[in-house]
């Protein structure tokens, strides 16, 4: 009996979806995703035009302000056409703080995951430190790193640190023990197993940690920029708050949301590329 | 083994695990090449070895597929090719079909026999199924349960291909069942 003839077609081939989707199927995800934002926008419109509140501007006002914030030409105040400057300032802190967090959390996580002594020394301490919110660190951070960007950087870094660390530890610890046996049996032993088995096996989990970490970096950027930095989306929101300019606050919120979303999609795309082998890892 | 004591894991003794323990992040090709690559062989030598064994187990078309895209039978073939590519002279299989449904198990048994006949490999196969042992083995070693001692060593002279429904087959099965009568245990082939 020839083996080749008994081979069923692989799942990879079957998975290929038939081409030629109907136009509705193509736009359906987009339409469905727009329902909740549209309802929210409608409610906002009704609430502000009916004067349920006088403190929140109408969607139109915010939209208009957003354009002024982005390119100027409508109000021409201190914030006109400064969006890009603030966005870049925040992005540099988010990605910088995230990179620094990854730089510490990855090796530390690999160590805690692999070396029992390191785990016993560091794990209890880190578990106690973890529940302390970034907001609580704000005063200490300003004392340690001074008022300004360094403090913001440190706080963002702290926010991104724990998800990366914990997921790395989890990934390293949950490698299927059978894979170590298999590697040993095939002649890959000792430290070589770290690179050949532990790292690749932990990669999906490490990747989840990085993704969560980057998300949290965006999440804490406003707190990070409460430290008296002149530029950044968080700083803009804080300024908007002190100046009672709610439209500025809402613009800042929307931009952080979109920037965080875009940055997450990019990470997911990279992940789908790198982790094509993992059946459970498609976001 | 062959006169020398066993000291630890060794590439000459390949192991096929119950769930195959393939490396999920490596393609079929790289799973098979894992052993040779770990031993630091030149890339061209590794490629040559992989090509040879990937053909032998009939998976050339799936060289670049990942384990989660393969059927159980294909995974088994990768697991066997992986140890063969690593110069295994003897393959240990610890209840490889234990968790499978009857249909799949029969198909994998056929595939295992096919590979065995084409390679002349020595296979040590642990199973709880008397029928499986008699269907596959040249020699059935009956083990006692804890401590695992050899209860009896039985050469099987049944001609192949074997028919589980034949009279001869069932005669042997009856004898084997009797040997297991007092101790319920494993058989190795």
Short mmCIF file of C-alpha atoms in Angstrom, two decimals:
data_model
loop_
_atom_site.label_atom_id
_atom_site.label_comp_id
_atom_site.label_asym_id
_atom_site.label_seq_id
_atom_site.Cartn_x
_atom_site.Cartn_y
_atom_site.Cartn_z
CA UNK A 1 0.00 0.00 0.00
CA UNK A 2 1.52 3.28 -1.03
CA UNK A 3 1.51 5.73 1.84
CA UNK A 4 1.00 8.79 -0.28
CA UNK A 5 -2.38 7.61 -1.45
CA UNK A 6 -3.72 7.30 2.08
CA UNK A 7 -2.84 10.89 2.90
CA UNK A 8 -5.91 13.04 3.48
CA UNK A 9 -5.65 16.61 2.24
CA UNK A 10 -4.06 18.74 4.95
CA UNK A 11 -6.12 21.13 7.03
CA UNK A 12 -4.07 23.95 5.51
CA UNK A 13 -5.58 23.33 2.13
CA UNK A 14 -9.13 22.93 3.37
CA UNK A 15 -8.89 26.11 5.40
CA UNK A 16 -8.60 28.23 2.24
CA UNK A 17 -11.84 30.08 2.03
CA UNK A 18 -13.67 30.23 -1.27
CA UNK A 19 -13.05 33.53 -3.00
CA UNK A 20 -15.89 35.72 -4.25
CA UNK A 21 -17.57 37.01 -1.11
CA UNK A 22 -20.76 38.95 -1.63
CA UNK A 23 -20.46 42.74 -1.14
CA UNK A 24 -22.49 42.45 2.05
CA UNK A 25 -20.10 39.91 3.56
CA UNK A 26 -17.26 42.27 2.79
CA UNK A 27 -18.72 45.30 4.55
CA UNK A 28 -20.51 43.37 7.30
CA UNK A 29 -17.70 43.51 9.91
CA UNK A 30 -17.33 47.22 9.36
CA UNK A 31 -21.06 47.90 9.60
CA UNK A 32 -21.43 45.79 12.75
CA UNK A 33 -18.46 47.51 14.35
CA UNK A 34 -20.00 50.91 13.68
CA UNK A 35 -23.33 50.24 15.46
CA UNK A 36 -22.20 51.01 19.00
CA UNK A 37 -20.14 54.13 18.13
CA UNK A 38 -23.09 55.44 16.05
CA UNK A 39 -25.54 54.90 18.93
CA UNK A 40 -23.14 56.59 21.34
CA UNK A 41 -22.73 59.52 18.99
CA UNK A 42 -26.50 59.82 18.59
CA UNK A 43 -27.02 59.78 22.34
CA UNK A 44 -24.28 62.38 22.78
CA UNK A 45 -25.92 64.57 20.13
CA UNK A 46 -29.36 64.32 21.73
CA UNK A 47 -28.04 64.86 25.25
CA UNK A 48 -26.11 67.99 24.33
CA UNK A 49 -28.68 69.62 22.00
CA UNK A 50 -31.47 69.00 24.54
CA UNK A 51 -29.23 70.65 27.16
CA UNK A 52 -29.25 67.72 29.61
CA UNK A 53 -25.83 68.99 30.42
CA UNK A 54 -24.20 72.30 29.66
CA UNK A 55 -20.68 71.20 30.47
CA UNK A 56 -20.19 68.81 27.55
CA UNK A 57 -19.82 70.27 24.04
CA UNK A 58 -21.79 68.85 21.10
CA UNK A 59 -20.20 66.30 18.74
CA UNK A 60 -20.09 68.99 16.08
CA UNK A 61 -18.11 71.34 18.32
CA UNK A 62 -15.68 68.58 19.21
CA UNK A 63 -15.32 67.66 15.54
CA UNK A 64 -14.65 71.23 14.64
CA UNK A 65 -12.15 71.53 17.44
CA UNK A 66 -10.46 68.32 16.34
CA UNK A 67 -9.86 69.82 12.91
CA UNK A 68 -8.46 72.96 14.49
CA UNK A 69 -6.30 70.85 16.80
CA UNK A 70 -4.99 68.89 13.84
CA UNK A 71 -4.46 71.56 11.16
CA UNK A 72 -5.50 74.89 12.72
CA UNK A 73 -7.30 77.68 10.94
CA UNK A 74 -10.51 77.84 13.01
CA UNK A 75 -9.76 79.11 16.52
CA UNK A 76 -6.02 79.71 16.22
CA UNK A 77 -5.32 79.43 19.93
CA UNK A 78 -2.42 77.86 21.80
CA UNK A 79 -3.52 74.35 20.80
CA UNK A 80 -4.24 74.90 17.11
CA UNK A 81 -2.32 72.66 14.75
CA UNK A 82 -0.36 71.07 17.59
CA UNK A 83 -1.83 67.57 17.39
CA UNK A 84 1.17 66.06 15.69
CA UNK A 85 3.60 67.54 18.22
CA UNK A 86 1.62 66.13 21.14
CA UNK A 87 1.04 62.80 19.45
CA UNK A 88 4.74 62.40 18.70
CA UNK A 89 5.66 63.35 22.27
CA UNK A 90 3.26 60.76 23.67
CA UNK A 91 4.30 58.12 21.17
CA UNK A 92 7.96 58.54 22.04
CA UNK A 93 7.09 58.03 25.73
CA UNK A 94 4.77 55.10 25.07
CA UNK A 95 7.20 53.23 22.82
CA UNK A 96 10.27 54.29 24.79
CA UNK A 97 8.73 53.29 28.12
CA UNK A 98 7.43 50.07 26.59
CA UNK A 99 10.84 49.20 25.13
CA UNK A 100 12.53 49.86 28.46
CA UNK A 101 9.92 47.74 30.25
CA UNK A 102 10.48 44.90 27.76
CA UNK A 103 14.24 45.24 28.23
CA UNK A 104 13.86 44.58 31.97
CA UNK A 105 10.83 42.32 32.05
CA UNK A 106 11.88 39.78 29.38
CA UNK A 107 15.22 38.66 30.90
CA UNK A 108 13.76 38.85 34.40
CA UNK A 109 10.76 36.79 33.36
CA UNK A 110 12.91 34.16 31.65
CA UNK A 111 15.08 33.97 34.76
CA UNK A 112 12.18 33.71 37.22
CA UNK A 113 10.51 31.14 35.00
CA UNK A 114 13.60 28.96 34.64
CA UNK A 115 15.57 29.34 37.89
CA UNK A 116 13.74 28.23 41.07
CA UNK A 117 16.01 30.28 43.36
CA UNK A 118 15.36 33.44 41.36
CA UNK A 119 11.66 32.69 41.59
CA UNK A 120 11.78 32.27 45.36
CA UNK A 121 13.76 35.49 45.79
CA UNK A 122 11.84 37.73 43.40
CA UNK A 123 8.34 36.38 43.00
CA UNK A 124 6.91 37.31 46.45
CA UNK A 125 8.35 40.82 46.17
CA UNK A 126 6.96 41.36 42.68
CA UNK A 127 3.56 39.97 43.66
CA UNK A 128 3.33 42.59 46.41
CA UNK A 129 4.50 45.41 44.15
CA UNK A 130 2.15 44.48 41.33
CA UNK A 131 -1.21 45.64 42.77
CA UNK A 132 0.17 49.14 43.44
CA UNK A 133 -1.38 51.29 40.70
CA UNK A 134 0.73 53.55 38.55
CA UNK A 135 -1.22 56.55 39.92
CA UNK A 136 0.07 55.77 43.39
CA UNK A 137 3.63 55.90 42.10
CA UNK A 138 3.15 59.40 40.72
CA UNK A 139 4.42 61.40 43.74
CA UNK A 140 7.40 59.12 44.35
CA UNK A 141 8.25 59.12 40.68
CA UNK A 142 8.29 62.93 40.62
CA UNK A 143 10.62 62.95 43.63
CA UNK A 144 12.92 60.30 42.17
CA UNK A 145 12.95 61.39 38.54
CA UNK A 146 11.96 65.04 38.84
CA UNK A 147 9.16 66.93 37.18
CA UNK A 148 9.02 66.32 33.47
CA UNK A 149 9.53 63.73 30.76
CA UNK A 150 11.79 61.39 32.75
CA UNK A 151 9.06 60.83 35.27
CA UNK A 152 6.49 60.25 32.54
CA UNK A 153 8.82 57.76 30.91
CA UNK A 154 9.32 55.88 34.19
CA UNK A 155 5.58 55.64 34.89
CA UNK A 156 4.76 54.34 31.41
CA UNK A 157 7.56 51.85 31.77
CA UNK A 158 6.15 50.67 35.10
CA UNK A 159 2.69 50.26 33.58
CA UNK A 160 3.97 48.07 30.78
CA UNK A 161 6.34 46.09 33.00
CA UNK A 162 4.07 43.63 34.83
CA UNK A 163 2.06 42.17 31.95
CA UNK A 164 5.27 41.47 30.05
CA UNK A 165 6.93 39.97 33.10
CA UNK A 166 4.02 37.79 34.19
CA UNK A 167 3.26 36.44 30.74
CA UNK A 168 6.92 35.66 30.13
CA UNK A 169 7.10 33.73 33.40
CA UNK A 170 3.88 31.92 32.54
CA UNK A 171 5.11 31.08 29.03
CA UNK A 172 8.41 29.71 30.25
CA UNK A 173 6.83 27.67 33.03
CA UNK A 174 4.10 26.13 30.94
CA UNK A 175 6.29 24.54 28.29
CA UNK A 176 5.07 20.98 27.72
CA UNK A 177 7.59 18.77 29.62
CA UNK A 178 7.30 16.21 26.82
CA UNK A 179 9.08 18.67 24.53
CA UNK A 180 12.14 18.65 26.81
CA UNK A 181 12.15 14.86 26.74
CA UNK A 182 11.80 14.91 22.97
CA UNK A 183 14.67 17.39 22.63
CA UNK A 184 16.90 15.32 24.94
CA UNK A 185 16.07 12.20 23.02
CA UNK A 186 17.10 13.93 19.80
CA UNK A 187 20.43 15.01 21.27
CA UNK A 188 19.60 18.58 22.28
CA UNK A 189 20.44 18.88 25.97
CA UNK A 190 21.28 21.36 28.71
CA UNK A 191 21.53 25.03 27.80
CA UNK A 192 20.83 24.42 24.13
CA UNK A 193 17.28 23.52 25.16
CA UNK A 194 16.77 27.08 26.33
CA UNK A 195 17.09 28.47 22.82
CA UNK A 196 15.70 25.49 20.97
CA UNK A 197 12.73 24.66 23.18
CA UNK A 198 11.98 27.16 25.95
CA UNK A 199 12.13 30.35 23.90
CA UNK A 200 10.05 29.23 20.92
CA UNK A 201 7.53 27.42 23.13
CA UNK A 202 7.12 30.50 25.34
CA UNK A 203 6.88 32.87 22.41
CA UNK A 204 3.06 33.01 22.09
CA UNK A 205 2.76 33.85 25.76
CA UNK A 206 5.61 36.38 25.65
CA UNK A 207 3.92 37.94 22.68
CA UNK A 208 0.63 38.24 24.55
CA UNK A 209 2.55 39.95 27.34
CA UNK A 210 4.10 42.44 24.93
CA UNK A 211 0.73 43.18 23.42
CA UNK A 212 -0.89 43.76 26.82
CA UNK A 213 2.14 45.79 27.90
CA UNK A 214 1.91 48.12 24.93
CA UNK A 215 -1.82 48.51 25.53
CA UNK A 216 -1.16 49.45 29.15
CA UNK A 217 1.56 51.88 28.10
CA UNK A 218 -1.11 53.80 26.18
CA UNK A 219 -3.47 53.33 29.08
CA UNK A 220 -1.19 55.04 31.60
CA UNK A 221 0.11 57.80 29.33
CA UNK A 222 -2.25 60.40 30.84
CA UNK A 223 -1.05 59.62 34.37
CA UNK A 224 2.50 59.62 33.12
CA UNK A 225 2.05 63.06 31.64
CA UNK A 226 0.54 64.46 34.84
CA UNK A 227 4.11 65.01 35.89
CA UNK A 228 4.32 68.50 34.45
CA UNK A 229 5.47 67.80 30.92
CA UNK A 230 4.60 70.57 28.42
CA UNK A 231 3.77 68.27 25.49
CA UNK A 232 1.89 65.04 25.00
CA UNK A 233 -1.72 63.94 24.73
CA UNK A 234 -1.91 63.39 28.47
CA UNK A 235 -0.61 66.90 29.03
CA UNK A 236 -3.24 68.24 26.63
CA UNK A 237 -5.97 66.46 28.59
CA UNK A 238 -4.64 67.82 31.87
CA UNK A 239 -4.49 71.33 30.37
CA UNK A 240 -8.02 70.92 29.05
CA UNK A 241 -9.13 69.98 32.52
CA UNK A 242 -7.53 72.97 34.26
CA UNK A 243 -8.80 75.35 31.57
CA UNK A 244 -12.29 73.77 31.63
CA UNK A 245 -12.01 73.06 27.93
CA UNK A 246 -13.89 69.85 27.70
CA UNK A 247 -13.67 69.68 23.90
CA UNK A 248 -9.90 69.54 24.24
CA UNK A 249 -10.19 66.70 26.75
CA UNK A 250 -12.48 64.72 24.45
CA UNK A 251 -10.18 65.27 21.45
CA UNK A 252 -7.25 63.96 23.51
CA UNK A 253 -9.27 60.92 24.56
CA UNK A 254 -10.30 60.08 21.01
CA UNK A 255 -6.75 60.39 19.71
CA UNK A 256 -5.33 58.17 22.47
CA UNK A 257 -7.99 55.60 21.68
CA UNK A 258 -7.23 55.59 17.96
CA UNK A 259 -3.45 55.63 18.43
CA UNK A 260 -3.65 52.75 20.91
CA UNK A 261 -5.90 50.80 18.56
CA UNK A 262 -3.65 51.29 15.53
CA UNK A 263 -0.59 50.34 17.52
CA UNK A 264 -2.32 47.17 18.76
CA UNK A 265 -3.37 46.17 15.23
CA UNK A 266 0.23 46.51 14.06
CA UNK A 267 1.42 44.29 16.90
CA UNK A 268 -1.27 41.72 16.11
CA UNK A 269 -0.26 41.70 12.45
CA UNK A 270 3.37 41.09 13.38
CA UNK A 271 2.22 38.35 15.77
CA UNK A 272 0.16 36.57 13.14
CA UNK A 273 3.22 36.54 10.94
CA UNK A 274 5.64 35.27 13.56
CA UNK A 275 3.26 32.82 15.19
CA UNK A 276 1.69 31.27 12.10
CA UNK A 277 2.50 27.86 13.64
CA UNK A 278 0.30 28.46 16.66
CA UNK A 279 -3.34 27.41 16.10
CA UNK A 280 -4.56 29.46 19.06
CA UNK A 281 -2.73 32.65 18.29
CA UNK A 282 -4.69 34.70 15.83
CA UNK A 283 -6.06 37.99 17.04
CA UNK B 1 21.72 -2.67 24.77
CA UNK B 2 23.71 -4.69 22.31
CA UNK B 3 26.08 -5.56 25.12
CA UNK B 4 26.60 -2.04 26.44
CA UNK B 5 24.71 -0.61 29.40
CA UNK B 6 22.25 2.25 28.89
CA UNK B 7 23.45 5.41 30.60
CA UNK B 8 20.94 8.01 29.49
CA UNK B 9 19.10 9.41 26.49
CA UNK B 10 20.92 8.57 23.30
CA UNK B 11 20.09 9.34 19.67
CA UNK B 12 20.36 5.66 18.73
CA UNK B 13 17.25 4.99 20.81
CA UNK B 14 14.44 7.02 19.34
CA UNK B 15 11.28 7.60 21.27
CA UNK B 16 7.81 8.10 19.85
CA UNK B 17 5.62 9.69 22.51
CA UNK B 18 1.94 9.05 23.01
CA UNK B 19 0.96 12.46 21.66
CA UNK B 20 4.09 12.54 19.45
CA UNK B 21 5.56 15.65 21.19
CA UNK B 22 6.37 17.33 17.89
CA UNK B 23 7.68 20.87 18.18
CA UNK B 24 4.62 22.93 17.23
CA UNK B 25 6.67 25.93 16.10
CA UNK B 26 8.67 23.91 13.58
CA UNK B 27 7.47 22.78 10.17
CA UNK B 28 7.46 19.08 9.30
CA UNK B 29 10.82 19.60 7.63
CA UNK B 30 12.36 21.32 10.65
CA UNK B 31 10.90 18.80 13.09
CA UNK B 32 12.59 16.00 11.19
CA UNK B 33 15.81 18.00 10.92
CA UNK B 34 15.84 18.91 14.63
CA UNK B 35 18.14 16.06 15.69
CA UNK B 36 20.71 16.40 12.90
CA UNK B 37 20.73 20.20 13.31
CA UNK B 38 21.22 19.86 17.07
CA UNK B 39 24.25 17.72 16.45
CA UNK B 40 25.72 20.58 14.44
CA UNK B 41 25.73 18.85 11.06
CA UNK B 42 26.24 21.05 8.00
CA UNK B 43 23.10 22.55 6.58
CA UNK B 44 23.42 20.61 3.33
CA UNK B 45 23.78 17.33 5.19
CA UNK B 46 20.73 18.12 7.31
CA UNK B 47 18.71 18.94 4.21
CA UNK B 48 19.75 15.73 2.51
CA UNK B 49 18.83 13.66 5.57
CA UNK B 50 15.48 15.40 5.94
CA UNK B 51 14.65 14.94 2.25
CA UNK B 52 15.40 11.24 2.49
CA UNK B 53 13.20 10.56 5.50
CA UNK B 54 10.42 12.92 4.51
CA UNK B 55 10.11 10.87 1.30
CA UNK B 56 10.32 7.62 3.22
CA UNK B 57 7.28 8.46 5.32
CA UNK B 58 5.48 10.00 2.32
CA UNK B 59 5.19 13.54 3.60
CA UNK B 60 7.09 15.41 0.89
CA UNK B 61 3.98 17.39 0.03
CA UNK B 62 3.62 18.56 3.62
CA UNK B 63 7.23 19.53 4.23
CA UNK B 64 6.30 23.08 5.15
CA UNK B 65 3.10 22.36 7.10
CA UNK B 66 3.02 22.88 10.86
CA UNK B 67 2.03 20.04 13.23
CA UNK B 68 -1.39 21.51 14.01
CA UNK B 69 -2.28 21.21 10.33
CA UNK B 70 -1.59 17.47 10.23
CA UNK B 71 -3.77 14.47 10.96
CA UNK B 72 -2.86 12.06 13.74
CA UNK B 73 -1.39 9.56 11.29
CA UNK B 74 0.76 12.21 9.66
CA UNK B 75 2.02 13.37 13.05
CA UNK B 76 3.00 9.81 13.87
CA UNK B 77 4.93 9.57 10.63
CA UNK B 78 6.73 12.83 11.42
CA UNK B 79 7.58 11.49 14.90
CA UNK B 80 9.00 8.31 13.38
CA UNK B 81 10.88 10.18 10.64
CA UNK B 82 12.28 12.49 13.31
CA UNK B 83 13.93 9.64 15.19
CA UNK B 84 15.01 7.87 11.99
CA UNK B 85 16.71 11.04 10.75
CA UNK B 86 18.61 11.07 14.01
CA UNK B 87 20.17 7.67 13.27
CA UNK B 88 17.88 5.73 15.59
CA UNK B 89 18.47 1.99 15.46
CA UNK B 90 15.64 1.18 17.78
CA UNK B 91 12.38 3.02 18.30
CA UNK B 92 10.52 2.96 21.61
CA UNK B 93 6.80 3.53 21.36
CA UNK B 94 4.94 3.90 24.64
CA UNK B 95 1.24 3.29 24.02
CA UNK B 96 1.25 5.57 20.99
CA UNK B 97 -2.32 4.63 20.04
CA UNK B 98 -3.72 4.57 23.56
CA UNK B 99 -5.82 7.71 23.25
CA UNK B 100 -7.20 7.08 19.77
CA UNK B 101 -10.53 5.82 18.53
CA UNK B 102 -10.66 2.31 17.07
CA UNK B 103 -10.78 3.38 13.39
CA UNK B 104 -7.83 5.74 13.63
CA UNK B 105 -5.91 3.18 15.63
CA UNK B 106 -6.34 0.55 12.92
CA UNK B 107 -5.17 2.93 10.24
CA UNK B 108 -2.12 3.96 12.27
CA UNK B 109 -1.27 0.32 12.96
CA UNK B 110 -1.28 -0.29 9.20
CA UNK B 111 0.90 2.74 8.62
CA UNK B 112 3.32 1.68 11.32
CA UNK B 113 3.64 -1.80 9.78
CA UNK B 114 4.20 -0.21 6.39
CA UNK B 115 7.06 1.98 7.64
CA UNK B 116 8.49 -0.89 9.66
CA UNK B 117 8.55 -3.15 6.61
CA UNK B 118 10.24 -0.53 4.48
CA UNK B 119 12.92 0.42 7.00
CA UNK B 120 13.66 -2.83 8.82
CA UNK B 121 13.53 -0.82 12.02
CA UNK B 122 13.45 -2.43 15.46
CA UNK B 123 10.42 -1.21 17.36
CA UNK B 124 9.73 -1.69 21.06
CA UNK B 125 6.02 -1.13 21.40
CA UNK B 126 4.25 -0.92 24.74
CA UNK B 127 0.52 -1.59 24.72
CA UNK B 128 -2.31 -2.74 26.95
CA UNK B 129 -4.13 -4.34 24.05
CA UNK B 130 -3.52 -8.04 23.46
CA UNK B 131 -4.95 -7.75 19.97
CA UNK B 132 -2.64 -4.86 19.08
CA UNK B 133 0.38 -6.80 20.33
CA UNK B 134 -0.48 -9.88 18.30
CA UNK B 135 -1.35 -7.84 15.23
CA UNK B 136 1.95 -5.94 15.17
CA UNK B 137 4.64 -7.96 16.86
CA UNK B 138 7.26 -10.52 15.95
CA UNK B 139 7.82 -11.13 19.62
CA UNK B 140 5.53 -10.44 22.55
CA UNK B 141 6.98 -9.91 26.00
CA UNK B 142 4.36 -10.10 28.73
CA UNK B 143 5.12 -7.90 31.72
CA UNK B 144 3.84 -8.21 35.28
CA UNK B 145 2.39 -5.09 36.86
CA UNK B 146 4.44 -3.12 39.46
CA UNK B 147 7.22 -4.15 39.70
CA UNK B 148 7.38 -4.57 35.93
CA UNK B 149 9.07 -7.89 35.43
CA UNK B 150 9.08 -10.10 32.39
CA UNK B 151 6.43 -12.76 32.79
CA UNK B 152 7.10 -14.53 29.50
CA UNK B 153 8.78 -13.94 26.13
CA UNK B 154 6.81 -15.25 23.16
CA UNK B 155 8.01 -15.29 19.54
CA UNK B 156 5.10 -14.92 17.12
CA UNK B 157 5.36 -16.86 13.90
CA UNK B 158 2.09 -15.74 12.38
CA UNK B 159 2.46 -14.79 8.71
CA UNK B 160 1.75 -11.28 7.49
CA UNK B 161 -0.51 -9.56 6.65
CA UNK B 162 -2.38 -10.73 9.73
CA UNK B 163 -6.11 -11.02 9.98
CA UNK B 164 -7.52 -10.28 13.42
CA UNK B 165 -10.58 -12.39 12.60
CA UNK B 166 -8.68 -15.53 11.58
CA UNK B 167 -8.68 -18.75 13.61
CA UNK B 168 -4.89 -18.71 14.10
CA UNK B 169 -4.98 -15.17 15.38
CA UNK B 170 -7.64 -15.99 17.91
CA UNK B 171 -5.83 -19.12 19.08
CA UNK B 172 -2.81 -17.00 19.90
CA UNK B 173 -4.99 -14.41 21.53
CA UNK B 174 -6.47 -17.09 23.79
CA UNK B 175 -3.02 -18.29 24.83
CA UNK B 176 -1.85 -14.76 25.55
CA UNK B 177 -4.95 -13.97 27.54
CA UNK B 178 -4.29 -17.02 29.67
CA UNK B 179 -0.74 -15.86 30.34
CA UNK B 180 -2.12 -12.57 31.55
CA UNK B 181 -4.76 -14.35 33.59
CA UNK B 182 -3.32 -13.89 37.08
CA UNK B 183 -1.61 -10.55 36.51
CA UNK B 184 -3.19 -7.87 34.45
CA UNK B 185 -0.24 -6.29 32.71
CA UNK B 186 1.39 -4.75 29.69
CA UNK B 187 2.86 -6.46 26.69
CA UNK B 188 5.79 -5.25 24.72
CA UNK B 189 6.43 -6.21 21.15
#
